[in-house]
Coordinates of C-alpha atoms in Angstrom, one line a residue:
X1 CA 35.1 201.6 333.5
X2 CA 34.8 200.2 330.2
X3 CA 31.7 197.8 329.7
X4 CA 32.9 195.2 327.4
X5 CA 29.4 193.2 327.1
X6 CA 28.2 196.6 325.3
X7 CA 31.0 197.1 323.2
X8 CA 30.7 196.6 319.1
X9 CA 33.3 196.4 316.4
X10 CA 33.3 200.0 316.0
X11 CA 31.8 201.3 319.6
X12 CA 33.4 201.6 323.1
X13 CA 30.9 202.0 326.0
X14 CA 32.1 202.9 329.5
X15 CA 30.0 203.6 332.5
X16 CA 30.1 206.4 335.0
X17 CA 31.5 205.5 338.8
X18 CA 27.8 206.3 339.9
X19 CA 26.3 203.6 337.1
X20 CA 23.7 206.8 336.5
X21 CA 24.9 206.9 333.1
X22 CA 26.8 205.5 330.0
X23 CA 29.0 206.9 327.4
X24 CA 29.7 205.1 324.1
X25 CA 32.5 206.4 321.7
X26 CA 31.5 205.5 318.1
X27 CA 34.5 204.8 315.2
X28 CA 34.0 205.5 311.9
X29 CA 35.9 202.3 310.9
X30 CA 36.4 198.8 313.0
X31 CA 38.7 198.8 316.1
X32 CA 38.0 195.1 317.0
X33 CA 36.7 191.9 316.0
X34 CA 35.6 188.7 317.9
X35 CA 38.0 185.8 317.4
X36 CA 37.2 182.3 317.1
X37 CA 36.8 181.6 320.6
X38 CA 34.1 184.7 320.9
X39 CA 36.6 187.2 322.7
X40 CA 37.1 190.7 321.4
X41 CA 40.5 191.3 319.8
X42 CA 42.0 194.7 318.9
X43 CA 42.6 195.2 315.1
X44 CA 46.3 195.4 314.3
X45 CA 47.3 196.0 310.7
X46 CA 51.0 195.5 310.9
X47 CA 52.1 193.2 308.2
X48 CA 54.3 190.3 309.0
X49 CA 55.8 187.4 307.2
X50 CA 54.3 184.2 308.1
X51 CA 55.6 181.1 306.1
X52 CA 55.0 181.6 302.4
X53 CA 52.9 184.4 302.6
X54 CA 52.5 188.1 304.1
X55 CA 49.3 188.9 306.4
X56 CA 48.2 191.5 309.0
X57 CA 49.0 190.4 312.7
X58 CA 45.4 190.7 313.6
X59 CA 42.2 191.2 311.5
X60 CA 39.0 189.7 311.0
X61 CA 39.4 188.3 307.7
X62 CA 41.7 185.7 306.3
X63 CA 43.9 188.3 304.5
X64 CA 47.1 186.6 302.6
X65 CA 49.6 188.9 300.3
X66 CA 52.3 187.4 298.1
X67 CA 55.6 186.9 300.0
X68 CA 57.2 187.2 296.3
X69 CA 58.1 184.4 293.4
X70 CA 54.5 184.0 292.4
X71 CA 51.7 186.1 290.6
X72 CA 49.0 185.8 293.3
X73 CA 49.3 189.4 294.9
X74 CA 46.5 188.7 297.8
X75 CA 44.0 186.6 298.6
X76 CA 40.8 187.2 301.1
X77 CA 38.2 185.2 302.8
X78 CA 35.7 187.3 304.5
X79 CA 31.9 187.2 305.7
X80 CA 31.1 188.8 302.3
X81 CA 32.8 186.0 300.1
X82 CA 36.6 185.1 298.9
X83 CA 38.3 187.0 296.2
X84 CA 42.0 186.6 294.6
X85 CA 43.9 189.5 292.9
X86 CA 46.6 188.8 290.8
X87 CA 49.7 190.8 289.6
X88 CA 50.4 190.9 285.6
X89 CA 54.0 189.1 286.2
X90 CA 55.8 187.3 289.0
X91 CA 56.2 189.3 291.9
X92 CA 59.3 190.4 293.7
X93 CA 59.7 189.8 297.4
X94 CA 58.0 192.9 299.0
X95 CA 59.5 195.5 301.5
X96 CA 57.5 195.5 304.6
X97 CA 57.0 199.0 306.6
X98 CA 54.1 199.0 309.1
X99 CA 50.8 198.1 307.2
X100 CA 52.3 198.6 303.7
X101 CA 54.0 196.0 301.4
X102 CA 55.8 197.4 298.2
X103 CA 56.7 195.4 295.4
X104 CA 59.4 197.1 293.5
X105 CA 59.0 197.4 289.8
X106 CA 55.8 194.9 289.7
X107 CA 54.4 196.8 286.7
X108 CA 57.9 197.4 285.0
X109 CA 60.8 199.7 286.0
X110 CA 59.8 202.5 288.3
X111 CA 56.4 201.3 288.7
X112 CA 56.1 199.9 291.9
X113 CA 53.1 198.1 293.5
X114 CA 51.9 199.1 297.2
X115 CA 49.4 197.0 299.2
X116 CA 48.0 198.6 302.5
X117 CA 45.9 196.9 305.2
X118 CA 44.0 199.6 307.0
X119 CA 41.1 199.5 309.6
X120 CA 38.6 199.7 306.6
X121 CA 40.1 197.1 304.6
X122 CA 42.6 197.1 301.7
X123 CA 44.1 199.7 299.6
X124 CA 46.1 199.1 296.4
X125 CA 48.5 201.5 294.9
X126 CA 50.7 201.9 291.7
X127 CA 53.6 204.2 292.3
X128 CA 54.8 205.8 289.0
X129 CA 58.1 206.9 290.3
X130 CA 59.4 208.7 286.9
X131 CA 57.7 210.7 283.8
X132 CA 57.0 207.8 281.7
X133 CA 57.9 208.0 277.8
X134 CA 54.4 207.0 276.8
X135 CA 51.0 206.1 277.6
X136 CA 50.6 203.5 280.5
X137 CA 48.1 200.8 280.9
X138 CA 47.7 198.6 284.1
X139 CA 45.6 195.5 284.5
X140 CA 44.6 193.8 287.7
X141 CA 43.0 190.4 287.4
X142 CA 40.1 189.2 289.7
X143 CA 39.0 185.9 290.8
X144 CA 36.0 186.2 293.1
X145 CA 34.2 183.4 294.8
X146 CA 31.0 181.9 293.6
X147 CA 28.2 184.2 293.8
X148 CA 30.4 187.4 293.4
X149 CA 30.9 188.9 290.1
X150 CA 32.0 191.8 288.3
X151 CA 30.3 193.6 285.4
X152 CA 30.6 196.5 283.3
X153 CA 27.2 198.8 283.0
X154 CA 27.0 202.0 281.7
X155 CA 30.7 202.6 281.5
X156 CA 31.0 201.6 285.3
X157 CA 32.3 198.3 286.8
X158 CA 29.7 196.9 289.3
X159 CA 30.3 194.1 292.1
X160 CA 27.5 191.6 292.3
X161 CA 26.8 189.4 295.0
X162 CA 24.0 186.5 293.8
X163 CA 23.3 188.8 290.9
X164 CA 22.6 191.7 293.2
X165 CA 24.8 195.0 292.9
X166 CA 26.4 195.5 296.3
X167 CA 29.2 198.3 295.3
X168 CA 30.6 200.3 292.4
X169 CA 34.3 200.2 291.4
X170 CA 34.4 204.2 291.1
X171 CA 37.4 205.7 289.0
X172 CA 40.5 205.5 290.7
X173 CA 42.3 208.5 291.9
X174 CA 46.0 209.6 290.5
X175 CA 47.8 212.1 292.9
X176 CA 50.9 213.9 292.1
X177 CA 53.6 214.1 295.1
X178 CA 52.2 217.3 296.0
X179 CA 48.9 216.4 296.1
X180 CA 49.7 213.3 298.1
X181 CA 50.9 215.4 300.8
X182 CA 48.1 217.8 301.0
X183 CA 45.2 217.3 298.3
X184 CA 44.7 221.3 298.0
X185 CA 48.5 222.1 297.1
X186 CA 48.9 219.2 294.3
X187 CA 47.4 218.2 290.7
X188 CA 45.3 214.7 290.6
X189 CA 43.2 213.2 287.9
X190 CA 40.6 210.3 288.0
X191 CA 41.4 207.2 286.3
X192 CA 38.2 205.5 284.7
X193 CA 38.2 201.5 285.5
X194 CA 37.2 199.4 282.6
X195 CA 36.5 195.5 282.8
X196 CA 38.0 193.2 280.4
X197 CA 36.8 189.6 281.4
X198 CA 37.6 189.1 284.9
X199 CA 40.4 192.1 284.4
X200 CA 40.2 195.3 285.7
X201 CA 42.1 197.8 283.4
X202 CA 43.1 201.3 284.3
X203 CA 44.6 203.5 281.8
X204 CA 46.0 207.0 283.4
X205 CA 45.6 210.2 281.2
X206 CA 48.6 210.5 279.2
X207 CA 48.7 214.3 279.3
X208 CA 48.4 214.3 282.9
X209 CA 51.9 212.4 283.1
X210 CA 53.4 214.2 280.7
X211 CA 52.3 217.8 282.1
X212 CA 55.5 219.4 283.4
X213 CA 53.5 220.8 286.2
X214 CA 52.9 217.2 287.6
X215 CA 55.3 216.4 290.3
X216 CA 56.7 212.8 290.8
X217 CA 56.3 210.1 292.1
X218 CA 52.6 210.0 291.1
X219 CA 50.6 207.4 292.9
X220 CA 47.4 205.6 291.4
X221 CA 45.3 204.5 294.1
X222 CA 42.5 201.7 293.1
X223 CA 40.4 199.2 295.2
X224 CA 39.6 196.2 293.3
X225 CA 37.5 195.0 296.5
X226 CA 35.4 197.6 297.9
X227 CA 33.0 195.2 299.7
X228 CA 35.9 194.0 301.9
X229 CA 36.4 195.3 305.5
X230 CA 34.1 197.7 306.7
X231 CA 31.8 197.6 303.8
X232 CA 31.6 200.1 300.5
X233 CA 33.1 203.5 301.9
X234 CA 31.2 206.8 302.2
X235 CA 32.9 209.2 303.9
X236 CA 33.7 211.8 301.5
X237 CA 33.5 215.6 300.8
X238 CA 32.3 217.9 298.1
X239 CA 33.1 221.4 297.6
X240 CA 32.2 224.4 294.7
X241 CA 35.9 223.8 293.6
X242 CA 35.3 222.1 290.1
X243 CA 37.8 219.4 291.3
X244 CA 35.3 218.0 293.9
X245 CA 31.8 218.4 292.8
X246 CA 31.4 214.7 293.2
X247 CA 32.2 212.6 296.2
X248 CA 33.4 209.5 294.7
X249 CA 37.1 209.7 294.5
X250 CA 37.5 211.6 297.7
X251 CA 36.2 208.8 299.7
X252 CA 39.4 206.9 299.6
X253 CA 41.5 209.7 300.7
X254 CA 43.4 209.8 304.5
X255 CA 41.9 213.1 305.0
X256 CA 38.7 214.9 305.1
X257 CA 38.5 218.2 303.9
X258 CA 36.0 220.6 305.7
X259 CA 35.6 224.5 306.1
X260 CA 37.1 227.0 303.6
X261 CA 40.3 226.8 301.7
X262 CA 41.6 229.8 299.5
X263 CA 43.8 227.5 297.0
X264 CA 42.9 226.5 293.7
X265 CA 46.3 226.5 291.9
X266 CA 45.9 229.9 290.3
X267 CA 44.2 232.3 292.2
X268 CA 42.9 232.8 295.9
X269 CA 39.1 232.4 295.3
X270 CA 37.8 230.9 298.6
X271 CA 36.2 227.5 298.3
X272 CA 33.6 225.9 300.8
X273 CA 34.0 222.2 301.5
X274 CA 31.1 220.1 303.2
X275 CA 31.9 216.7 304.5
X276 CA 30.0 213.7 305.0
X277 CA 30.5 210.9 307.4
X278 CA 28.8 207.5 308.0
X279 CA 28.7 205.8 311.4
X280 CA 27.7 202.1 311.6
X281 CA 25.2 202.4 314.6
X282 CA 24.4 198.9 314.6
X283 CA 24.0 197.5 318.2
X284 CA 24.2 200.8 319.8
X285 CA 23.5 200.5 323.5
X286 CA 21.6 204.0 324.0
X287 CA 18.9 203.2 321.2
X288 CA 15.4 204.1 323.0
X289 CA 17.3 205.7 325.6
X290 CA 17.6 209.5 326.9
X291 CA 20.7 210.8 325.5
X292 CA 22.3 213.6 327.8
X293 CA 24.9 214.5 325.4
X294 CA 26.4 214.2 321.9
X295 CA 29.5 215.3 320.6
X296 CA 31.4 215.1 317.3
X297 CA 35.4 214.9 318.2
X298 CA 37.5 215.0 314.7
X299 CA 41.1 215.2 315.0
X300 CA 42.7 218.3 313.1
X301 CA 46.2 218.0 311.5
X302 CA 46.3 220.8 309.0
X303 CA 44.5 224.1 309.1
X304 CA 44.9 227.4 307.8
X305 CA 43.4 229.4 310.0
X306 CA 45.2 231.7 311.9
X307 CA 42.9 234.0 314.1
X308 CA 42.4 234.3 317.5
X309 CA 39.9 232.6 319.6
X310 CA 37.2 235.1 319.1
X311 CA 37.7 234.8 315.3
X312 CA 37.9 231.1 315.1
X313 CA 34.6 229.9 313.0
X314 CA 32.7 227.3 314.7
X315 CA 32.0 223.8 313.0
X316 CA 28.4 223.3 312.4
X317 CA 27.3 219.6 312.4
X318 CA 24.3 218.4 311.0
X319 CA 22.4 215.2 310.6
X320 CA 21.7 213.8 307.2
X321 CA 18.5 212.0 307.0
X322 CA 18.8 210.4 303.6
X323 CA 21.3 208.6 301.5
X324 CA 23.9 210.7 299.3
X325 CA 24.8 209.8 295.9
X326 CA 28.9 209.4 295.7
X327 CA 29.0 210.5 291.9
X328 CA 26.1 212.9 291.6
X329 CA 27.3 216.3 290.8
X330 CA 26.4 218.5 293.5
X331 CA 26.6 222.4 293.5
X332 CA 27.7 223.9 296.6
X333 CA 27.2 227.7 297.3

């Protein structure tokens, strides 16, 4: 039986019928929030038209997306502050599909802008639908509330709150069509983020875009507001595969790779992948109490293993007791 009084934004606690033990399910991202009446409300990121703007059905922050006809792409009001993200030109009316709003040709012909509302916050994507004839540059104007500011330091863009650093704007990730389906099967590249005044500037690698091996459409995934939602993401993976020696870019992916994979685009060398997951345990009801059992229950949707039960390798889970640096080069053996 569920115990609502013990629930948090990302934890659900249930009690055994005998009342002698409770179990808590902890999720990587929030699944509920308290509304203005103080009652728990489930998150629903489905986008709907609401008068002159588009919004998710049910989220904690006040999120508004453009319904078309203006240059204000999105405005956010959250506990951490307010921010407004603009588009380079007047936006078309978006096509809504579930949690995604698509603004066709927002950056020019064949250059679509996508906004996704997720359990962890907002994702912004630029979809390059055909091979460009030359270099591309994308500009994302930002206007933050008082106290929040962006600055460039040591060739990295940082987000500050009252002059205190709260997050890095990590390099954006650019994936071709095959990589969007499976990160180990396609091609991808990082895109450095620069700051021009209050505008974030993305300049994709022209050689990557022109390479005949790059399959279109290509998606550039940028996140101009990393402080929004569940906080700065840190779930990631690394590998002895040279493409994944740092964890910064992988933190925004829709999947975490763990175990062994033998595809590197050319040979059949095996690589080892290590995953890092961070759980918010704030308000956990079992602190200071005996823990009878603890399980990690990942959901697997792609696997290359085809052996029998006796050949199935075990997944080993260990507790990490120190912070990890997302952009520190790590050598896995």
